[in-house]
GROMACS .gro file of N, CA and C in nm:
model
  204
    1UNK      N    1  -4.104  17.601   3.187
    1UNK     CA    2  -4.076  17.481   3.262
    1UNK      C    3  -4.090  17.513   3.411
    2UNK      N    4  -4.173  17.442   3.489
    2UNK     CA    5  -4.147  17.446   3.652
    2UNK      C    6  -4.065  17.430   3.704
    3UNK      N    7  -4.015  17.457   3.822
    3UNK     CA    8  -3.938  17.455   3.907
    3UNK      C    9  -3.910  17.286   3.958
    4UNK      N   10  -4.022  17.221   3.958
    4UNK     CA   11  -3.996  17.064   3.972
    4UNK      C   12  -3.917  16.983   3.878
    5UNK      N   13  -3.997  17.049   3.744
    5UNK     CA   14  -3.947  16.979   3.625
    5UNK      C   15  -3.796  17.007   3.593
    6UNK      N   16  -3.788  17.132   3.597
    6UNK     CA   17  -3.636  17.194   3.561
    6UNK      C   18  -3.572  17.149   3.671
    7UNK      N   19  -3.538  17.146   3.826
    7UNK     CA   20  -3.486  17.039   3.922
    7UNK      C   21  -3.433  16.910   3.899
    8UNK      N   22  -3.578  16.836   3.825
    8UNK     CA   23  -3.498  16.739   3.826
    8UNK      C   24  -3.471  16.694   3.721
    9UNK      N   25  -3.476  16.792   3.587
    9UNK     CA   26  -3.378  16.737   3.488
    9UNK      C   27  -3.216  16.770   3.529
   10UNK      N   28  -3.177  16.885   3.648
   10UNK     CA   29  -3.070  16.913   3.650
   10UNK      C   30  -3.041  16.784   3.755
   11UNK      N   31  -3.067  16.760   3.815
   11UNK     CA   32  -3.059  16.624   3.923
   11UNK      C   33  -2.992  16.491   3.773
   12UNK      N   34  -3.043  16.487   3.648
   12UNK     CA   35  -3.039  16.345   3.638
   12UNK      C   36  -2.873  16.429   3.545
   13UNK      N   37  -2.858  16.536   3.485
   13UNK     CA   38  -2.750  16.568   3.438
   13UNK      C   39  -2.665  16.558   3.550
   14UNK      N   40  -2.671  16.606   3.679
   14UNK     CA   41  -2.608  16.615   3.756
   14UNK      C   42  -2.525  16.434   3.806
   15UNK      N   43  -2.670  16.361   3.820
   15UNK     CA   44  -2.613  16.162   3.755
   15UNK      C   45  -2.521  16.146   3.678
   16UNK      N   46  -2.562  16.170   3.542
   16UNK     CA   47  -2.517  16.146   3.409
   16UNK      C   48  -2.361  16.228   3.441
   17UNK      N   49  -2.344  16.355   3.470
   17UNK     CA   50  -2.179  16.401   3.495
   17UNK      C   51  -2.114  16.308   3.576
   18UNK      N   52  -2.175  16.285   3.692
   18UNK     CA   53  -2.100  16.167   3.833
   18UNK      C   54  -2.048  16.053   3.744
   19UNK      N   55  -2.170  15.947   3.697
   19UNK     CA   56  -2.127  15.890   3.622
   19UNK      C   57  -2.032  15.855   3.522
   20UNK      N   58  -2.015  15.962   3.441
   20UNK     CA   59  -1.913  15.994   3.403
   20UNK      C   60  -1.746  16.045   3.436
   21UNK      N   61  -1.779  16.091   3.539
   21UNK     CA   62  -1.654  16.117   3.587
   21UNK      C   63  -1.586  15.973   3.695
   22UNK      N   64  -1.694  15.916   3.736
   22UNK     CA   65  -1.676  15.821   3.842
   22UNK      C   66  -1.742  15.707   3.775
   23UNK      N   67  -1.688  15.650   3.658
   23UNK     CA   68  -1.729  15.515   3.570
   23UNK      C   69  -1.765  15.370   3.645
   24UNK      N   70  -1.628  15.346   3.755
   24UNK     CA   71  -1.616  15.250   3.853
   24UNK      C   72  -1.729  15.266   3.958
   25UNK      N   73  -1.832  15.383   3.944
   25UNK     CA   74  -1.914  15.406   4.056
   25UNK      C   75  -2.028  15.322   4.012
   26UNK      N   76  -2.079  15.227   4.014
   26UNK     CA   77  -2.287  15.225   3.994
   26UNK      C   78  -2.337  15.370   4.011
   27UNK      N   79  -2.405  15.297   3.894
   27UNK     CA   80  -2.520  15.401   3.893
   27UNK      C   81  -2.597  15.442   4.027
   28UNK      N   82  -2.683  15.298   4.052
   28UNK     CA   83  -2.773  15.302   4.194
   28UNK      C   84  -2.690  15.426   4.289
   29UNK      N   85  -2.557  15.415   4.297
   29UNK     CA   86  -2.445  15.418   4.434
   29UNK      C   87  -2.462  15.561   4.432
   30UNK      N   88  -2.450  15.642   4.300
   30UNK     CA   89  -2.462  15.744   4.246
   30UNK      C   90  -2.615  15.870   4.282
   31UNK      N   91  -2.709  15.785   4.207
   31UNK     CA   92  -2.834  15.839   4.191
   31UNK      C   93  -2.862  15.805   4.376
   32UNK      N   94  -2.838  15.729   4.422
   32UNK     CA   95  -2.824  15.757   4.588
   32UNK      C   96  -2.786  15.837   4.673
   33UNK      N   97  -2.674  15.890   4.619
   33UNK     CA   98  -2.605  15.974   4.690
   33UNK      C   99  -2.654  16.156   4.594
   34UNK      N  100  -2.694  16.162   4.535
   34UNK     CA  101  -2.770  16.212   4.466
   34UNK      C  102  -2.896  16.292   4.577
   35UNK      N  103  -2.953  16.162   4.551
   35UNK     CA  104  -3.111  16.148   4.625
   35UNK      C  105  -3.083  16.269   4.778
   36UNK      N  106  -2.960  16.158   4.845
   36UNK     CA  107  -2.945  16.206   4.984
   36UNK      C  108  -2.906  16.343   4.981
   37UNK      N  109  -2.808  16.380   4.899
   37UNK     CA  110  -2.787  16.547   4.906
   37UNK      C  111  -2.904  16.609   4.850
   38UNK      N  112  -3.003  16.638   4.761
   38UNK     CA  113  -3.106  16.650   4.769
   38UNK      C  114  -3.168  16.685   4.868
   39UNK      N  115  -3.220  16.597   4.953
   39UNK     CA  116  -3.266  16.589   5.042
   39UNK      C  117  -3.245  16.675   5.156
   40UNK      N  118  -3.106  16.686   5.190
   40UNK     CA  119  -3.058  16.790   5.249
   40UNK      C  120  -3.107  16.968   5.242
   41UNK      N  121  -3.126  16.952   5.090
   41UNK     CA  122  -3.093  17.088   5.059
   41UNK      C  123  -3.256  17.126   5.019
   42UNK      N  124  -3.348  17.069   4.975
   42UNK     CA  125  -3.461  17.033   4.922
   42UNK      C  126  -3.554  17.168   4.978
   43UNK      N  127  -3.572  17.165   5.082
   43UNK     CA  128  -3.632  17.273   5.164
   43UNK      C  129  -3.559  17.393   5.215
   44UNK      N  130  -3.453  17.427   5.174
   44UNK     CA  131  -3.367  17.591   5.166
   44UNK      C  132  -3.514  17.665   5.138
   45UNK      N  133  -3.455  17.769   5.208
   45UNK     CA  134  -3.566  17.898   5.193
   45UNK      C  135  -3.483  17.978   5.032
   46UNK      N  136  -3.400  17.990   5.048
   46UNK     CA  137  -3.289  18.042   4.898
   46UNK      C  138  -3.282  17.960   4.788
   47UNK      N  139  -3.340  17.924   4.684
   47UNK     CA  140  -3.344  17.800   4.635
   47UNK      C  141  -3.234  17.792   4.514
   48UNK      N  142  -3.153  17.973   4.500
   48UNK     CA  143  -3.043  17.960   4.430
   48UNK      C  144  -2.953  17.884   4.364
   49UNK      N  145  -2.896  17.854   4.447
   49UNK     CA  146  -2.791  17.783   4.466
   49UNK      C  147  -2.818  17.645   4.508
   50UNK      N  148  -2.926  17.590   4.531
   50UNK     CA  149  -2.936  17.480   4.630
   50UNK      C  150  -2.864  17.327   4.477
   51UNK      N  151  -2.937  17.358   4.362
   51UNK     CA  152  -2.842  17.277   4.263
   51UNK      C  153  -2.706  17.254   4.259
   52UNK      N  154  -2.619  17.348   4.259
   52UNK     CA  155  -2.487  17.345   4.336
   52UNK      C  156  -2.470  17.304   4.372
   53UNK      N  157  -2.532  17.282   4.554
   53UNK     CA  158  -2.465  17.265   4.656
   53UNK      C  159  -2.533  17.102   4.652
   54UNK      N  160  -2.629  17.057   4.590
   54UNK     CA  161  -2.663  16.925   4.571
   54UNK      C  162  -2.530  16.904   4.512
   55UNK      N  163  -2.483  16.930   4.415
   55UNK     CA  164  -2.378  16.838   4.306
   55UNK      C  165  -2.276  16.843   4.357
   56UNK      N  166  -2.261  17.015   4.477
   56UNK     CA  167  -2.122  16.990   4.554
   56UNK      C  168  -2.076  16.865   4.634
   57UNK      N  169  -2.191  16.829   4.714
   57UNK     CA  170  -2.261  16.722   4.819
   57UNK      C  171  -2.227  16.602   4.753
   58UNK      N  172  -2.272  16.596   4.657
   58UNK     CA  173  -2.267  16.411   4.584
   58UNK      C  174  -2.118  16.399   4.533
   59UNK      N  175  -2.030  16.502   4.482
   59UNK     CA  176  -1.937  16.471   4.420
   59UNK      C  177  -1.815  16.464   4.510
   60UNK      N  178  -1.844  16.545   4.656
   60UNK     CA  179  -1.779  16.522   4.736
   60UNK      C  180  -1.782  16.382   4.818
   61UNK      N  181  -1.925  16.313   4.824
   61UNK     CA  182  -1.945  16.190   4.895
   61UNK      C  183  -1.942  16.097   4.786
   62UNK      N  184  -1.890  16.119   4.659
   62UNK     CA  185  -1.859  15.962   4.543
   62UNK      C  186  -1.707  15.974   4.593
   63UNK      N  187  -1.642  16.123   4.628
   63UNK     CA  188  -1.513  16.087   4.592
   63UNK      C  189  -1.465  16.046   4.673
   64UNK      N  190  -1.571  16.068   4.840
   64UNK     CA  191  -1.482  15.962   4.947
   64UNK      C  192  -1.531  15.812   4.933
   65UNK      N  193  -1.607  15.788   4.864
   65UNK     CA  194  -1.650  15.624   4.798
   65UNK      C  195  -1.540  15.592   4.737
   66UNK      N  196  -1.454  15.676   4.640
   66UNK     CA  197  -1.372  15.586   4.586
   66UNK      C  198  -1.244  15.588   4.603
   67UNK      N  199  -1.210  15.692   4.752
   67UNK     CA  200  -1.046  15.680   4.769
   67UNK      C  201  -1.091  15.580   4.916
   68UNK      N  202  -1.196  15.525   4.954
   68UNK     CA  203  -1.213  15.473   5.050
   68UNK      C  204  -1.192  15.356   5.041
   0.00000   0.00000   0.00000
């Protein structure tokens, strides 16, 4: 599997967990905030960790969505 492909099946598990944990969230609201940490991290020279720190990113910005 490539590096694209394997990415972004962990990207849509990485959805599918949010989702789940954050039911009251949309989807869209989700796979958005998703997108944007992504984005962030997308071009790291270390590409380790960069899955992580995507899911760290989104789960930290759903959870100020929903004590907000």
């Amino acid at each position: 599997m490539r590096r694209n492909d394997e990415e972004r099946l962990h990207l849509t598990r990485v959805i599918d967990g949010l989702q789940s944990r954050y039911p009251d969230v949309s989807r869209d609201t989700i796979d958005e905030v998703v997108r944007s940490a992504h984005s962030r991290f997308a071009d790291r020279k270390v590409h380790d960790f960069v899955l992580l720190l995507i899911e760290r990113a989104a789960r930290e910005k759903i959870q100020e969505l929903v004590v907000s």
